[in-house]
PDB file of C-alpha atoms in Angstrom:
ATOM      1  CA  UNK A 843      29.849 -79.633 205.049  1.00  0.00           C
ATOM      2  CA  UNK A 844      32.269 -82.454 204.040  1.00  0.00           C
ATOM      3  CA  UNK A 845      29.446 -84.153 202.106  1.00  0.00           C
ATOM      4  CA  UNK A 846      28.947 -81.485 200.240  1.00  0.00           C
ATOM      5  CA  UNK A 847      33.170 -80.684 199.432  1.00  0.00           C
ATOM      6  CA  UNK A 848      33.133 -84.007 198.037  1.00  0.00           C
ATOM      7  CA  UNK A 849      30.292 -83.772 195.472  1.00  0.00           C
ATOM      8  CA  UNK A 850      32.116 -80.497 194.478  1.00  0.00           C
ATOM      9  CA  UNK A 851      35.503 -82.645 193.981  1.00  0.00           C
ATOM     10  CA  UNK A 852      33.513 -85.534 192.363  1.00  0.00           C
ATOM     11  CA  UNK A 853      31.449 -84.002 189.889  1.00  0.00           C
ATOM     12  CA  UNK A 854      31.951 -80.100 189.677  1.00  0.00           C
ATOM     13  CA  UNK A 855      33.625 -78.712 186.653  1.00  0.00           C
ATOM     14  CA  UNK A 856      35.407 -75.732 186.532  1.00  0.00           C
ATOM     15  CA  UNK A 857      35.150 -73.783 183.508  1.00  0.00           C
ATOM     16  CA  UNK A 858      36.976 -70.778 182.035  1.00  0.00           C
ATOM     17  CA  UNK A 859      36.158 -67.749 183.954  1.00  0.00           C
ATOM     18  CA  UNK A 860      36.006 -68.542 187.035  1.00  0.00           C
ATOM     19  CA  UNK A 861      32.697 -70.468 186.915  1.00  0.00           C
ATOM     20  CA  UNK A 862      32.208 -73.448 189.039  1.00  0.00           C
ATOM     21  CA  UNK A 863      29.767 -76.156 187.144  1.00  0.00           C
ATOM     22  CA  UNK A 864      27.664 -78.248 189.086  1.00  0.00           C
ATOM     23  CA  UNK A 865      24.553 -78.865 187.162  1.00  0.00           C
ATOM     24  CA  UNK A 866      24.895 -82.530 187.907  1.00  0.00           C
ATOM     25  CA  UNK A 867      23.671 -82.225 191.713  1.00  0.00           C
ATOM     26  CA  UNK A 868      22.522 -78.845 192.276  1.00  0.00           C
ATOM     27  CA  UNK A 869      21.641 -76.592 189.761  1.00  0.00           C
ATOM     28  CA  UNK A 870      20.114 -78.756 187.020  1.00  0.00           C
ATOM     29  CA  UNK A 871      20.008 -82.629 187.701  1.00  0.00           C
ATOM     30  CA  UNK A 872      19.449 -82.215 191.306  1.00  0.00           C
ATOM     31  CA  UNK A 873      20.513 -84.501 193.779  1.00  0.00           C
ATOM     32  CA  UNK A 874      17.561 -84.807 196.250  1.00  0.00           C
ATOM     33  CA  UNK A 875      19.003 -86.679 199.186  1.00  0.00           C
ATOM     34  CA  UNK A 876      21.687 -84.325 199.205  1.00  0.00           C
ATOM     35  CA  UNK A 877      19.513 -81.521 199.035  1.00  0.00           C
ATOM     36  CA  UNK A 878      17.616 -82.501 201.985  1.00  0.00           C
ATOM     37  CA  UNK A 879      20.858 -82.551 203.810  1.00  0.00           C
ATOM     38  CA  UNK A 880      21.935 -78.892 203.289  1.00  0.00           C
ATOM     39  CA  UNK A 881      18.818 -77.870 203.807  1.00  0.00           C
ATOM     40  CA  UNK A 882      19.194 -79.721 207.150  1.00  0.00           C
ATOM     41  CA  UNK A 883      22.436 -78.092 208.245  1.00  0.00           C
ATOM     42  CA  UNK A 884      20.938 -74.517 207.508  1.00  0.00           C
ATOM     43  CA  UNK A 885      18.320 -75.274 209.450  1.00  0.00           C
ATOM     44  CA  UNK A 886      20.312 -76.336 212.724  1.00  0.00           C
ATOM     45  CA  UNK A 887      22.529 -73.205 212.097  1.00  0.00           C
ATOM     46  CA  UNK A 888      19.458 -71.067 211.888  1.00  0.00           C
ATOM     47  CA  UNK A 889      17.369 -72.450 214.436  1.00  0.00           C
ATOM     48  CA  UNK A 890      17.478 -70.285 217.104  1.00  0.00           C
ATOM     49  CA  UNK A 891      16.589 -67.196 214.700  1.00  0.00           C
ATOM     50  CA  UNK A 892      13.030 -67.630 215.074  1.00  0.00           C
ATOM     51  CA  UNK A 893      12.618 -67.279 210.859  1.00  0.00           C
ATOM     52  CA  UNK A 894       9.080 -66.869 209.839  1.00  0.00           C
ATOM     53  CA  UNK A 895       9.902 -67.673 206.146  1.00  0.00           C
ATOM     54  CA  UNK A 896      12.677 -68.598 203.560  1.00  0.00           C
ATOM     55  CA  UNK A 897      13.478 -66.531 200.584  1.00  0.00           C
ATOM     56  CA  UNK A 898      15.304 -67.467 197.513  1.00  0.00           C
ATOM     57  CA  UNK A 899      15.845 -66.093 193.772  1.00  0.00           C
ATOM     58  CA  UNK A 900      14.065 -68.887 190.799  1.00  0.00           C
ATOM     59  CA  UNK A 901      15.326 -70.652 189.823  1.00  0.00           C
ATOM     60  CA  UNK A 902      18.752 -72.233 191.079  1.00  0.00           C
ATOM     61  CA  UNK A 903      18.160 -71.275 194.827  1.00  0.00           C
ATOM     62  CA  UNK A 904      14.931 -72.881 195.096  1.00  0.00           C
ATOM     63  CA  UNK A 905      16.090 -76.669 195.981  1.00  0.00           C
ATOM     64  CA  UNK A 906      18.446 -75.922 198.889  1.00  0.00           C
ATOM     65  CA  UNK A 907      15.620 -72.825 199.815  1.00  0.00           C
ATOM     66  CA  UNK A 908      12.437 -75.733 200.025  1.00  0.00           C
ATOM     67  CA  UNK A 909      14.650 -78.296 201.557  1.00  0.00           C
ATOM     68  CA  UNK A 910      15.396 -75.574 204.527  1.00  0.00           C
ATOM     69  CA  UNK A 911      12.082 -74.034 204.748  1.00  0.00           C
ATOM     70  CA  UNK A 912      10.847 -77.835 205.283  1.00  0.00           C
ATOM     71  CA  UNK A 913      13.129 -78.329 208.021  1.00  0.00           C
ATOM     72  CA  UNK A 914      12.301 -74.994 209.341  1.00  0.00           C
ATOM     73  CA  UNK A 915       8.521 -75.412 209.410  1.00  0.00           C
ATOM     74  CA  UNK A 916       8.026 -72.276 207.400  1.00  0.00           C
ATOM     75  CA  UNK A 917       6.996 -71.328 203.859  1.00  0.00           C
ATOM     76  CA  UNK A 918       9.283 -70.463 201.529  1.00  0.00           C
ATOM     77  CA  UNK A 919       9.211 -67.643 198.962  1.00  0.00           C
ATOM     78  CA  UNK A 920      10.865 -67.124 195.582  1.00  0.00           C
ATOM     79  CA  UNK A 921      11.964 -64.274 193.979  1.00  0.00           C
ATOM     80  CA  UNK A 922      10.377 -64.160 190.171  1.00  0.00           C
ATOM     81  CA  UNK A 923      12.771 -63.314 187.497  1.00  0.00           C
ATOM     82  CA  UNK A 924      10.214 -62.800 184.629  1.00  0.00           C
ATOM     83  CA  UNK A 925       6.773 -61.128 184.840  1.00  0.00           C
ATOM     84  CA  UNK A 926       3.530 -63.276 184.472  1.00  0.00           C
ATOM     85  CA  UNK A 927      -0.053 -62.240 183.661  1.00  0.00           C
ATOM     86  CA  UNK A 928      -0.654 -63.287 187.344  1.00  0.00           C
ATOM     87  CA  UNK A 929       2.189 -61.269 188.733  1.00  0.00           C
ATOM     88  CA  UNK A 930       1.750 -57.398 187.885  1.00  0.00           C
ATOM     89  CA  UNK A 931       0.623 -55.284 190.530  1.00  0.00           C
ATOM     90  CA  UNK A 932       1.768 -54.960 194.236  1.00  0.00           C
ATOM     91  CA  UNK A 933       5.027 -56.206 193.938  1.00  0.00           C
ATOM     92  CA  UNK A 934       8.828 -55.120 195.898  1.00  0.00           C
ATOM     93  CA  UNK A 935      11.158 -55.424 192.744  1.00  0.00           C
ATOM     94  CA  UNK A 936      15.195 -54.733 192.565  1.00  0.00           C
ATOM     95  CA  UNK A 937      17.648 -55.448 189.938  1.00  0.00           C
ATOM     96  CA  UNK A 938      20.063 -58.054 189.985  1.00  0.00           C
ATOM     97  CA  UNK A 939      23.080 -58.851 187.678  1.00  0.00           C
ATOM     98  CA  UNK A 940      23.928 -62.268 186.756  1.00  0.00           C
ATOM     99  CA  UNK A 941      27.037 -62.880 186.520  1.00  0.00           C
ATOM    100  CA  UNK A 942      27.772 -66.047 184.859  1.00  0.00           C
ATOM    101  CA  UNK A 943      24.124 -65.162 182.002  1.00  0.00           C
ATOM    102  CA  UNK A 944      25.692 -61.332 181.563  1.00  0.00           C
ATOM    103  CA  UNK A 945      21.946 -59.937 181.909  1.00  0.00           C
ATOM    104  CA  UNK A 946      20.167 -57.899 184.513  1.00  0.00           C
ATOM    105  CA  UNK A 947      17.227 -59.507 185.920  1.00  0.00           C
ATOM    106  CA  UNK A 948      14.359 -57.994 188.136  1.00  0.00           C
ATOM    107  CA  UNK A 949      13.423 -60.198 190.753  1.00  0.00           C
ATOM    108  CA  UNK A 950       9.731 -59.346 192.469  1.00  0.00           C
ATOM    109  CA  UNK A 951       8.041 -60.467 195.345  1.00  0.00           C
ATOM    110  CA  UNK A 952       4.104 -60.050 195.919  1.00  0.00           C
ATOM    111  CA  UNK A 953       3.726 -57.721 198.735  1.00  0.00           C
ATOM    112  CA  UNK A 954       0.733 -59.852 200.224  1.00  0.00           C
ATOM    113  CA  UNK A 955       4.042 -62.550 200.855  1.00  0.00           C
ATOM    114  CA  UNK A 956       6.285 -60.655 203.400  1.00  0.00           C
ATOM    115  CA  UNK A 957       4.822 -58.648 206.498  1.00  0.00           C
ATOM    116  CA  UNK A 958       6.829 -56.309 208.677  1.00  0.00           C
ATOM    117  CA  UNK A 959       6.565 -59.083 211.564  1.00  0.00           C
ATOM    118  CA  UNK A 960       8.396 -61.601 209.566  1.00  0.00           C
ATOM    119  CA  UNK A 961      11.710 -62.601 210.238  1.00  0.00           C
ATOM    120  CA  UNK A 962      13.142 -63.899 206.934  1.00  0.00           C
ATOM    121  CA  UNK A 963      16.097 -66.394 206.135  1.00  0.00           C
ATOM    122  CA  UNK A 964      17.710 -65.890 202.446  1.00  0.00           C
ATOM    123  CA  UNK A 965      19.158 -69.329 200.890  1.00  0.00           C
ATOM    124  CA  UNK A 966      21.041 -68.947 197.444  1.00  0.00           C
ATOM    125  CA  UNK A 967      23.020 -71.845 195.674  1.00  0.00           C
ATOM    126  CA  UNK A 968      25.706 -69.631 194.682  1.00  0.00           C
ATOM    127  CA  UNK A 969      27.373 -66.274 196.412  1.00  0.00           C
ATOM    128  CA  UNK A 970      30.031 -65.028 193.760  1.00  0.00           C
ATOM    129  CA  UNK A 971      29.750 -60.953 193.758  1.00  0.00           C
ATOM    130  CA  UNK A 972      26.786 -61.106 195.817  1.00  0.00           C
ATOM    131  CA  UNK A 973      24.299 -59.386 193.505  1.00  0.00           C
ATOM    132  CA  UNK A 974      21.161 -62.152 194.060  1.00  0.00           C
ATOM    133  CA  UNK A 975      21.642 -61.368 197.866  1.00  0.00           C
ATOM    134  CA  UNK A 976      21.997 -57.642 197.348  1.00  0.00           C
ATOM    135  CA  UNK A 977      18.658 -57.770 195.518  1.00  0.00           C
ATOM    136  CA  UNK A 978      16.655 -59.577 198.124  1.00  0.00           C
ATOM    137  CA  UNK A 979      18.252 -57.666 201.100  1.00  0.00           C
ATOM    138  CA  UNK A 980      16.413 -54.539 199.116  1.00  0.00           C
ATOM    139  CA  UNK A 981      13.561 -56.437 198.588  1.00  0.00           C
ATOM    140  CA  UNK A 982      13.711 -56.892 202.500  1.00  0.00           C
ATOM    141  CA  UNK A 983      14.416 -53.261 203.409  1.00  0.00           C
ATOM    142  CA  UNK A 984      11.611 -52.286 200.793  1.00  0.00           C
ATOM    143  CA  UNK A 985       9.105 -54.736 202.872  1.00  0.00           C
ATOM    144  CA  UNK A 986      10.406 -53.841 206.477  1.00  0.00           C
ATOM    145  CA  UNK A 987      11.071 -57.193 207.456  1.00  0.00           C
ATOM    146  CA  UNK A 988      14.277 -58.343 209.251  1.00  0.00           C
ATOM    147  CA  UNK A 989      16.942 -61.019 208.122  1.00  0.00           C
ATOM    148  CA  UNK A 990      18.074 -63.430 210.382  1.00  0.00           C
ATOM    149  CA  UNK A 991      20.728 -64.454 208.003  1.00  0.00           C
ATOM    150  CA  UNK A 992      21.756 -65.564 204.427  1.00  0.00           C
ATOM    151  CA  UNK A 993      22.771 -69.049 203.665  1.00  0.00           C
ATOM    152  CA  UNK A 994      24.888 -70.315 200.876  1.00  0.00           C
ATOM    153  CA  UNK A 995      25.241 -73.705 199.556  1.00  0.00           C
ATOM    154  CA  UNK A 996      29.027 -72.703 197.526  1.00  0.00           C
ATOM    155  CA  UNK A 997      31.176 -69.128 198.262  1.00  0.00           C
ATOM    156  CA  UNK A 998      33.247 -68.185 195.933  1.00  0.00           C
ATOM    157  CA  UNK A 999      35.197 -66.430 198.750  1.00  0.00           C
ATOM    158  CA  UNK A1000      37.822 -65.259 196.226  1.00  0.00           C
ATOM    159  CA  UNK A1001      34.991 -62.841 195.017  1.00  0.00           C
ATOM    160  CA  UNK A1002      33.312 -59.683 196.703  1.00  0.00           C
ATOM    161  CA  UNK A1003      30.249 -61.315 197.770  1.00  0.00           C
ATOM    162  CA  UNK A1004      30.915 -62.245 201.303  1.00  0.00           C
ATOM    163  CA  UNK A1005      32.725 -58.612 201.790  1.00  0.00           C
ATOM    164  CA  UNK A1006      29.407 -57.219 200.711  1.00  0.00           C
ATOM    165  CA  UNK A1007      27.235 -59.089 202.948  1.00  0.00           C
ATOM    166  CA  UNK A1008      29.736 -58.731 205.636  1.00  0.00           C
ATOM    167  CA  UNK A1009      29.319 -54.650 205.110  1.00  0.00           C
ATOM    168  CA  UNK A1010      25.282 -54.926 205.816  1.00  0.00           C
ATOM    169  CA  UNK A1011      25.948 -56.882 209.383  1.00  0.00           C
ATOM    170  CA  UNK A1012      24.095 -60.108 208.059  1.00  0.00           C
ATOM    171  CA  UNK A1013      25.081 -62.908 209.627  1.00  0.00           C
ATOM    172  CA  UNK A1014      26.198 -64.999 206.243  1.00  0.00           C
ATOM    173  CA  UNK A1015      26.530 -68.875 206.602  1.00  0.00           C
ATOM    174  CA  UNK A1016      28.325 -70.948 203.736  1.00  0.00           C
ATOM    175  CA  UNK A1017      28.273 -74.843 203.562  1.00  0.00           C
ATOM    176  CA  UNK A1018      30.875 -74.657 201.101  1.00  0.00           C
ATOM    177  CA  UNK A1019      33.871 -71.813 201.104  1.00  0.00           C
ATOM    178  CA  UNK A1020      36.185 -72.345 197.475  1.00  0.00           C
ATOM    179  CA  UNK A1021      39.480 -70.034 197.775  1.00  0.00           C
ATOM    180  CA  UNK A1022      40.300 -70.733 193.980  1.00  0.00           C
ATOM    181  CA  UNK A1023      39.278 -72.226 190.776  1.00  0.00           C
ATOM    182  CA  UNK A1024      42.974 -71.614 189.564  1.00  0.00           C
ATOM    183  CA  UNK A1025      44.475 -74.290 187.198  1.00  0.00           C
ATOM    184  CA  UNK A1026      41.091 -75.466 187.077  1.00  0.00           C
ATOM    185  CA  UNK A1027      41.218 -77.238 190.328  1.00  0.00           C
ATOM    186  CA  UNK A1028      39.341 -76.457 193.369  1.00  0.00           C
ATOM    187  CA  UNK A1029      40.915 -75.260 196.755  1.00  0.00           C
ATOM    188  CA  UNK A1030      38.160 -74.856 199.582  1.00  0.00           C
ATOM    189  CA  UNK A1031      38.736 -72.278 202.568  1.00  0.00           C
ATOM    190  CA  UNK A1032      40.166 -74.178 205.410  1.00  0.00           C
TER     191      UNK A1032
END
């Protein structure tokens, strides 16, 4: 997604560590009109995969996630991080690392959200060493649905993520591949 690549060029920082910054558009500030246009794209390359709903991780993922699961006609479900006196009982949890906040999370979903007949689509802003995906493909295994797919706004494809996604036979769509944050400039997969 050219659009997209240029943002990245335009306004992403990259930081020490391998960590891409783009809280200016995406994961912050977030740029609206642009979100509506990767959320769009997933939705014509997921179209014919007859998803039932949309699943993302709170709080990052949940832009590009409602922008697809609009153009998708479906609802779209998030992932909690933290407990809530309204979310206790019922639940499919896993564990997920973060990576660039060097904590383990555990993400839940309410069981009365995802039904063995649903067909689910996983959007995440960010696929580095695929840990957020990893934790909703177990929430999907521990609620018997099926994935159609996993959809990425930026791959770090430098990093295991994709391999690991690759490994479970998930079809895995990226609008935005980066081969390298070295020098502190960023090369995309061509």
């Amino acid at each position: 997604m050219d659009l997209l690549k240029q943002r990245i060029l335009k306004d992403g920082t990259v930081l020490p560590g391998n960590v891409l910054k783009v809280d200016n558009f995406l994961n912050h500030q977030v740029d609206a009109q642009l979100m509506d246009q990767i959320g769009s794209e997933f939705a014509r390359l997921f179209k014919d995969e007859k998803v039932t709903k949309v699943v993302t991780v709170e709080s990052s993922g949940i832009a590009p996630a409602l922008t697809t699961a609009i153009h998708l006609g479906v609802p779209l479900i998030f992932a909690r991080k933290h407990k809530s006196l309204t979310l206790t009982d019922n639940l499919y949890t896993a564990s997920v690392y973060s990576y660039t906040k060097q904590v383990s999370n555990d993400i839940s979903v309410d069981k009365r959200f995802l039904k063995p007949d649903d067909r689910i689509l996983i959007i995440d802003d960010f696929l580095a060493n695929g840990q957020a995906v990893q934790g909703l493909l177990e929430i999907a295994k521990l609620a018997n649905v099926d994935v159609a797919g996993v959809g990425i706004v930026i791959e770090k494809s430098f990093q295991k993520g994709r391999t690991m996604i690759e490994k479970t036979g998930v079809r895995l769509e990226s609008l935005a591949r980066i081969a390298s944050l070295d020098n502190q400039q960023v090369t995309f997969v061509e």
